[in-house]
PDB file of C-alpha atoms in Angstrom:
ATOM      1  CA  UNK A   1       0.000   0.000   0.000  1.00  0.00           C
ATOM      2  CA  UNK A   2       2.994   2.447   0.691  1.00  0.00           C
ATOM      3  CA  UNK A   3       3.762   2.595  -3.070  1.00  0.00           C
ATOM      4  CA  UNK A   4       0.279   2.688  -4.278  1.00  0.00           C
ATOM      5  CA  UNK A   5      -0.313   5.116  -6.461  1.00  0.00           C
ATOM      6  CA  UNK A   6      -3.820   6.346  -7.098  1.00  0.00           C
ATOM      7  CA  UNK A   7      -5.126   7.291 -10.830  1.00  0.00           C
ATOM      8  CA  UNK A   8      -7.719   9.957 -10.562  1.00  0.00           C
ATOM      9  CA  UNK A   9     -11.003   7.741 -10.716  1.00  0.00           C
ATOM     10  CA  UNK A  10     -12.983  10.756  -9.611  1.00  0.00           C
ATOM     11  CA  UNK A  11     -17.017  11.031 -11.104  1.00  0.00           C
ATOM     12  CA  UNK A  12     -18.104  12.455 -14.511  1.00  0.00           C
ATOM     13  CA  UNK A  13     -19.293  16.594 -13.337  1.00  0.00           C
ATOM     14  CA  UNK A  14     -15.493  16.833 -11.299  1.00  0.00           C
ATOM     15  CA  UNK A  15     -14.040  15.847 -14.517  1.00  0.00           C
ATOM     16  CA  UNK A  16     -15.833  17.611 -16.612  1.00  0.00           C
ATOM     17  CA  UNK A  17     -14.981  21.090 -14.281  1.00  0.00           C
ATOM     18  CA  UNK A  18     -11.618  20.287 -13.980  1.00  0.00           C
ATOM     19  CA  UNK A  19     -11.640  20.206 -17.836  1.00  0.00           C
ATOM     20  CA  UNK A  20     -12.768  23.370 -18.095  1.00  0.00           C
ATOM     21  CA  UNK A  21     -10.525  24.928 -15.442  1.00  0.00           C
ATOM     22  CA  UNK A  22      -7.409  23.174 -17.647  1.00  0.00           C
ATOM     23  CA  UNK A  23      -9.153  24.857 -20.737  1.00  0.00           C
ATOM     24  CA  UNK A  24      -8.813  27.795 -19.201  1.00  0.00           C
ATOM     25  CA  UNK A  25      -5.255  28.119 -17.736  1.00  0.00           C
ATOM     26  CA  UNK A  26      -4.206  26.306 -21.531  1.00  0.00           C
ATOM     27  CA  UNK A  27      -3.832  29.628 -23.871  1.00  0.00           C
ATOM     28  CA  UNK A  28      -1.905  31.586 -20.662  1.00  0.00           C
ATOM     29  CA  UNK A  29       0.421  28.747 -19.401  1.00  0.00           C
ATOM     30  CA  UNK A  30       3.055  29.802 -22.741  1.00  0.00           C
ATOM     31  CA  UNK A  31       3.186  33.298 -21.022  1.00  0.00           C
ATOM     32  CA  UNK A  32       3.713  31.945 -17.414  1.00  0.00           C
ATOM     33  CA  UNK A  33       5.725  29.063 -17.919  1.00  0.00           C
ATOM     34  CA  UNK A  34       9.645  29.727 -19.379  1.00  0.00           C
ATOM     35  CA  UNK A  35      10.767  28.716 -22.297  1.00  0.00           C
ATOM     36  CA  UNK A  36      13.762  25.868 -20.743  1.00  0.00           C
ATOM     37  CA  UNK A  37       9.873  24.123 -19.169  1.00  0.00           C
ATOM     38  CA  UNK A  38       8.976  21.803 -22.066  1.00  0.00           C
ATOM     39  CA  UNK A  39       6.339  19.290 -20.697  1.00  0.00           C
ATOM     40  CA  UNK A  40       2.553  19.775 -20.118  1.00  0.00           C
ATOM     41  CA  UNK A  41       2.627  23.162 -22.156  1.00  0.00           C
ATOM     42  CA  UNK A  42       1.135  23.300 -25.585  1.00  0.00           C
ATOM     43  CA  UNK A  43       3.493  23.321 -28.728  1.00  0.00           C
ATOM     44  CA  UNK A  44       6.520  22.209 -26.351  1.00  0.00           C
ATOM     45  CA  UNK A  45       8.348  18.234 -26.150  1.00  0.00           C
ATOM     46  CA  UNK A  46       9.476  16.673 -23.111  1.00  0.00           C
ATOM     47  CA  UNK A  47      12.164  15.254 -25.639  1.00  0.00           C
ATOM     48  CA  UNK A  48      13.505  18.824 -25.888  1.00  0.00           C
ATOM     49  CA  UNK A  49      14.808  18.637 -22.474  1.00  0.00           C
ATOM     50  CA  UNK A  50      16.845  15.469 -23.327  1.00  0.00           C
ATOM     51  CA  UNK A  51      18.335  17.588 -25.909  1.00  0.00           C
ATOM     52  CA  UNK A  52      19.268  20.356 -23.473  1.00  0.00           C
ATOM     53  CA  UNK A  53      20.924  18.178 -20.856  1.00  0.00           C
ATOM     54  CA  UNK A  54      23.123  16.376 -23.541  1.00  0.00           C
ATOM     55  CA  UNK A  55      24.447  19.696 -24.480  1.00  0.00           C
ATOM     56  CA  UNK A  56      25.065  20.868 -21.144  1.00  0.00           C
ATOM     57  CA  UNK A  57      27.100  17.672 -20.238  1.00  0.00           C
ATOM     58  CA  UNK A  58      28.686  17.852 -23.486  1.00  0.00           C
ATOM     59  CA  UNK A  59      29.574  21.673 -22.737  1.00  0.00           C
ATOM     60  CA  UNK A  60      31.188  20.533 -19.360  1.00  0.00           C
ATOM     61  CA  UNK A  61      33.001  17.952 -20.044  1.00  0.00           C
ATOM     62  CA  UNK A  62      34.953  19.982 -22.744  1.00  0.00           C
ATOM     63  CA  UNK A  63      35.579  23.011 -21.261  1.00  0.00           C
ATOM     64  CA  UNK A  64      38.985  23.419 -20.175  1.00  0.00           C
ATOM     65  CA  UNK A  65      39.952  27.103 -20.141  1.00  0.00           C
ATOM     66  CA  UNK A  66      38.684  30.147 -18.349  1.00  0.00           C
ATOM     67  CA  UNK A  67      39.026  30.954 -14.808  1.00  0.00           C
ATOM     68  CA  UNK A  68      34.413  31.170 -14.368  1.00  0.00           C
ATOM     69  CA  UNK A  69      33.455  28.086 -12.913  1.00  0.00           C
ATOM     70  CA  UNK A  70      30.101  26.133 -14.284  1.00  0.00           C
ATOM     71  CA  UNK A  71      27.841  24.306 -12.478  1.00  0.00           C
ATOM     72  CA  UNK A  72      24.729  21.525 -13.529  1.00  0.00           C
ATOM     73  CA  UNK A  73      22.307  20.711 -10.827  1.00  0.00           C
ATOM     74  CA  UNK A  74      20.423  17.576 -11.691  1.00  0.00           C
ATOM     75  CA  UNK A  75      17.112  17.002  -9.811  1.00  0.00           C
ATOM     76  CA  UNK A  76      15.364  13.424  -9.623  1.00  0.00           C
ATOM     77  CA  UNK A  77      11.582  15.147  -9.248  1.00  0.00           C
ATOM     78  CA  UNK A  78      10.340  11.785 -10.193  1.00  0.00           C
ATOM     79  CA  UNK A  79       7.829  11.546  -7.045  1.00  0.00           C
ATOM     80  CA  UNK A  80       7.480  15.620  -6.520  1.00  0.00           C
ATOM     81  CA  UNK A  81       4.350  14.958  -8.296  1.00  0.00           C
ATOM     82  CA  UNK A  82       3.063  12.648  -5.877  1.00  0.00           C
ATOM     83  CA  UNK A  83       4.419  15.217  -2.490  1.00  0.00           C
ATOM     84  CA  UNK A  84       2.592  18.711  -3.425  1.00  0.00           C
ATOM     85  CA  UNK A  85       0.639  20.023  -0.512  1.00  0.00           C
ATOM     86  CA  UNK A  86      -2.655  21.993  -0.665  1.00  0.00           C
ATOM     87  CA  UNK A  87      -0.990  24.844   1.849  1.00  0.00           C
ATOM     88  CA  UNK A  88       1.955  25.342  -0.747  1.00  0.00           C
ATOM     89  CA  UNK A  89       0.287  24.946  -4.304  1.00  0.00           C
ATOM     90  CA  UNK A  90      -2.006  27.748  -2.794  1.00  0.00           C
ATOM     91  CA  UNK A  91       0.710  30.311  -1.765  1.00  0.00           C
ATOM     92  CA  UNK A  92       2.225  29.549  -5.355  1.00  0.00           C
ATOM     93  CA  UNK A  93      -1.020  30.179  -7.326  1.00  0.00           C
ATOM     94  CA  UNK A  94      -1.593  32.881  -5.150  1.00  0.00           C
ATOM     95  CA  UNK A  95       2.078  34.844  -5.221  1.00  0.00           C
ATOM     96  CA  UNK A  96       1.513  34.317  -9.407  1.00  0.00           C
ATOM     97  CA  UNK A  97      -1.576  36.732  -9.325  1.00  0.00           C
ATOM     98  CA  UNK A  98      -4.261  34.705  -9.663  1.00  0.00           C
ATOM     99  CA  UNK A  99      -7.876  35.709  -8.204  1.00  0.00           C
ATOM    100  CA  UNK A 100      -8.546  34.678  -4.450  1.00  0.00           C
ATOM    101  CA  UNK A 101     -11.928  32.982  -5.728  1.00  0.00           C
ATOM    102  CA  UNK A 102     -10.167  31.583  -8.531  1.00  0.00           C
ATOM    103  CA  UNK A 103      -7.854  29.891  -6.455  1.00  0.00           C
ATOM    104  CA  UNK A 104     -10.132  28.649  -3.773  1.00  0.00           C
ATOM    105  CA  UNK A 105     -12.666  26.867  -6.453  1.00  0.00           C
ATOM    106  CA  UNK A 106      -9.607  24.811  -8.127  1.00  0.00           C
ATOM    107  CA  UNK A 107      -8.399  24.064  -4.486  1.00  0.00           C
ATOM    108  CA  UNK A 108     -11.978  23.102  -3.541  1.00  0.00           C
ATOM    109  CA  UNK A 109     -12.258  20.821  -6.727  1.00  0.00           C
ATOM    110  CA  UNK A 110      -9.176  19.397  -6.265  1.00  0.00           C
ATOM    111  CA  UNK A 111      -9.139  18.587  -2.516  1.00  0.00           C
ATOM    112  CA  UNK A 112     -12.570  16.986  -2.360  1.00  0.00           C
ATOM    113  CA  UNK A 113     -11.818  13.971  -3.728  1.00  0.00           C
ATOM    114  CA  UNK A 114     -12.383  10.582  -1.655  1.00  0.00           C
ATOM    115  CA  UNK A 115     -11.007   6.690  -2.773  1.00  0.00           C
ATOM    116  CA  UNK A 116     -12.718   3.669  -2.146  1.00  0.00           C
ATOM    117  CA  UNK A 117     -10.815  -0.203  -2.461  1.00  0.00           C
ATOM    118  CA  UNK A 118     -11.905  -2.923  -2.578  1.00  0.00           C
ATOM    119  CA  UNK A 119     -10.009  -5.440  -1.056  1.00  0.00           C
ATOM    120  CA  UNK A 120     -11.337  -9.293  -1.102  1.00  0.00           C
ATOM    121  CA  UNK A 121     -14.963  -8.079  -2.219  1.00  0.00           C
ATOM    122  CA  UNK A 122     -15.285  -5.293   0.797  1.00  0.00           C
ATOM    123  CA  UNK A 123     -15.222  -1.955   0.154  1.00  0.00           C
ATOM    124  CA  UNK A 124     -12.481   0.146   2.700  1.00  0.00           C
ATOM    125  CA  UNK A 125     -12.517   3.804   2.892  1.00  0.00           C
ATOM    126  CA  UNK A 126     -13.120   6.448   2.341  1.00  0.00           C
ATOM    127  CA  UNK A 127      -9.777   7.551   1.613  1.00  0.00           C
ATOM    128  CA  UNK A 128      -8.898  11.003   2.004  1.00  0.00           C
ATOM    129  CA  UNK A 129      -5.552  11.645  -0.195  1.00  0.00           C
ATOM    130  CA  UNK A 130      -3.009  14.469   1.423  1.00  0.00           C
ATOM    131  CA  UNK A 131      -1.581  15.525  -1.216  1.00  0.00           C
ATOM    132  CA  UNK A 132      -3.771  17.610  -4.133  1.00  0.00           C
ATOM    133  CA  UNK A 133      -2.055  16.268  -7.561  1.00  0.00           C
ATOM    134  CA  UNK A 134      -3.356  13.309  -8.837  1.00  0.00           C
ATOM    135  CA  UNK A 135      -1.774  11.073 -12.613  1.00  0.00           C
ATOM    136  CA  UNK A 136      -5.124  11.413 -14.460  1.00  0.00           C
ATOM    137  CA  UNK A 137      -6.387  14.634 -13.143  1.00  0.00           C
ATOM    138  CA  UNK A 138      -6.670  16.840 -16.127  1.00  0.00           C
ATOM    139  CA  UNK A 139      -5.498  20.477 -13.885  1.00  0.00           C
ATOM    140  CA  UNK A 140      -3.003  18.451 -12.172  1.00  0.00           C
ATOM    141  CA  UNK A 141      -0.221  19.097 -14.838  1.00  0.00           C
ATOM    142  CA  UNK A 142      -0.732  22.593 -15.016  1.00  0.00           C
ATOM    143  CA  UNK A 143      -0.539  22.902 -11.649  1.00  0.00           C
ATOM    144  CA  UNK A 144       2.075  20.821 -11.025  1.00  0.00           C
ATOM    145  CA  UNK A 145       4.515  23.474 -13.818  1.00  0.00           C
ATOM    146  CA  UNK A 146       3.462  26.730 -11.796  1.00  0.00           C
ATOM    147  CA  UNK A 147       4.999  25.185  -8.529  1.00  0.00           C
ATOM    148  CA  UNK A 148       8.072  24.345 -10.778  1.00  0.00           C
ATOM    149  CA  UNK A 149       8.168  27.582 -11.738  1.00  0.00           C
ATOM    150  CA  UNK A 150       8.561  29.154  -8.325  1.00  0.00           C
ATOM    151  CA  UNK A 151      11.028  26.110  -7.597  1.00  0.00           C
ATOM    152  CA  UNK A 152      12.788  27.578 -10.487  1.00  0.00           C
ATOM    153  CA  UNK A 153      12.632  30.904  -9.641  1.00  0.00           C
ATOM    154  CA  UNK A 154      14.028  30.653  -5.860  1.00  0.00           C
ATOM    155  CA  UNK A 155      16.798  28.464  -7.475  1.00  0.00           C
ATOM    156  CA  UNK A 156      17.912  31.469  -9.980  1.00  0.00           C
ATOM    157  CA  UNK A 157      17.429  33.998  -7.073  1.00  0.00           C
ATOM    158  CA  UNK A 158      19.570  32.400  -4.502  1.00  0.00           C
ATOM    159  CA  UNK A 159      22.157  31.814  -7.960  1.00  0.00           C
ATOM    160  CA  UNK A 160      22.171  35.779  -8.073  1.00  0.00           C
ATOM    161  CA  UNK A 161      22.168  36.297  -4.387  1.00  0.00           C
ATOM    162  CA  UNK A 162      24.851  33.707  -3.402  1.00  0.00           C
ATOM    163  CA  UNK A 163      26.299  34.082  -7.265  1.00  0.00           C
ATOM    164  CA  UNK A 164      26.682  30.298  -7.344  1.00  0.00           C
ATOM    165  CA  UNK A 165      29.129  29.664  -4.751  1.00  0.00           C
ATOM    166  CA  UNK A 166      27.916  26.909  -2.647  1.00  0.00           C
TER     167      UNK A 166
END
C-alpha cells in the first residue's frame, strides 16, 4: 500500500470542471511558464529537455579554459508529483496573481476527492488523499509546472544572491 499510487477515478461533473478549469489556464500557461519548461505546455516536447541536458554535459566535459566556474544541478523530481501540498500549491497560485476565488474553487475541486478499495470483495474507505495532484487529473499538470516555476525561480534567485558559490 505504501507505493500505491492512485489514478484519478474521480465522477463524470469533477471531470468535466476540472476540464474546463485546464481549458482555461491552456492559452496563458506559454506566457507563465519559461521557455527551458517543455512538458505539459502546448506546442513544447518533453524530448527537448533530453536535448538540453546532452548539451550541457557535453559543454562541461569539454571546457577546459577560463578561470568562471560552471555548475549543472540535476534534480530526480520523479515523485514531486506525488508530495505537493494543498498549503503550498495555494501560496504559489496565489504569489503568481491569480484571483482569491479563482484559487479557492480549483483548491476546492481538487481537494474533495475521496477513494474507495476494494479489497477481497469489501469496500475500505473512504480515503482522504493528502496531497492535491493526482496522474489522471486533467489540472493536475498545469498545476504541477506553476509550482516548478517558483522552484525555479528561488533556485535562480539564490544563484544571483549567493552568485553560485555553494
Amino acid at each position: 500500500m505504501a507505493n500505491l499510487r492512485l489514478i484519478a477515478l474521480c465522477n463524470v461533473t469533477y471531470k468535466i470542471v476540472t476540464k474546463a478549469i485546464a481549458n482555461r489556464l491552456k492559452p496563458i500557461m506559454n506566457h507563465m511558464i519559461s521557455e527551458n519548461q517543455s512538458a505539459f505546455v502546448l506546442g513544447r516536447l518533453i524530448t527537448d529537455n533530453i536535448m538540453v541536458a546532452f548539451e550541457m554535459q557535453h559543454f562541461l566535459k569539454w571546457k577546459t579554459q577560463g578561470m568562471i566556474g560552471y555548475a549543472e544541478l540535476k534534480l530526480d523530481i520523479s515523485k514531486a508529483y506525488d508530495i505537493i501540498e494543498c498549503s503550498l500549491l495555494r501560496a504559489i497560485v496565489l504569489k503568481l496573481g491569480f484571483a482569491e476565488k479563482w484559487v479557492n474553487l480549483v483548491l476546492h475541486c481538487i481537494s474533495m476527492v475521496e477513494y474507495f478499495v476494494l479489497n477481497q470483495g469489501e469496500e475500505i474507505g473512504p480515503i482522504y488523499p493528502k496531497r492535491v495532484l493526482r496522474q489522471g487529473d486533467p489540472i493536475s499538470p498545469y498545476l504541477f509546472l506553476l509550482v516548478a516555476k517558483s522552484f525555479s525561480a528561488l533556485l535562480r534567485e539564490f544563484d544571483r544572491g549567493k552568485n553560485c558559490m555553494l
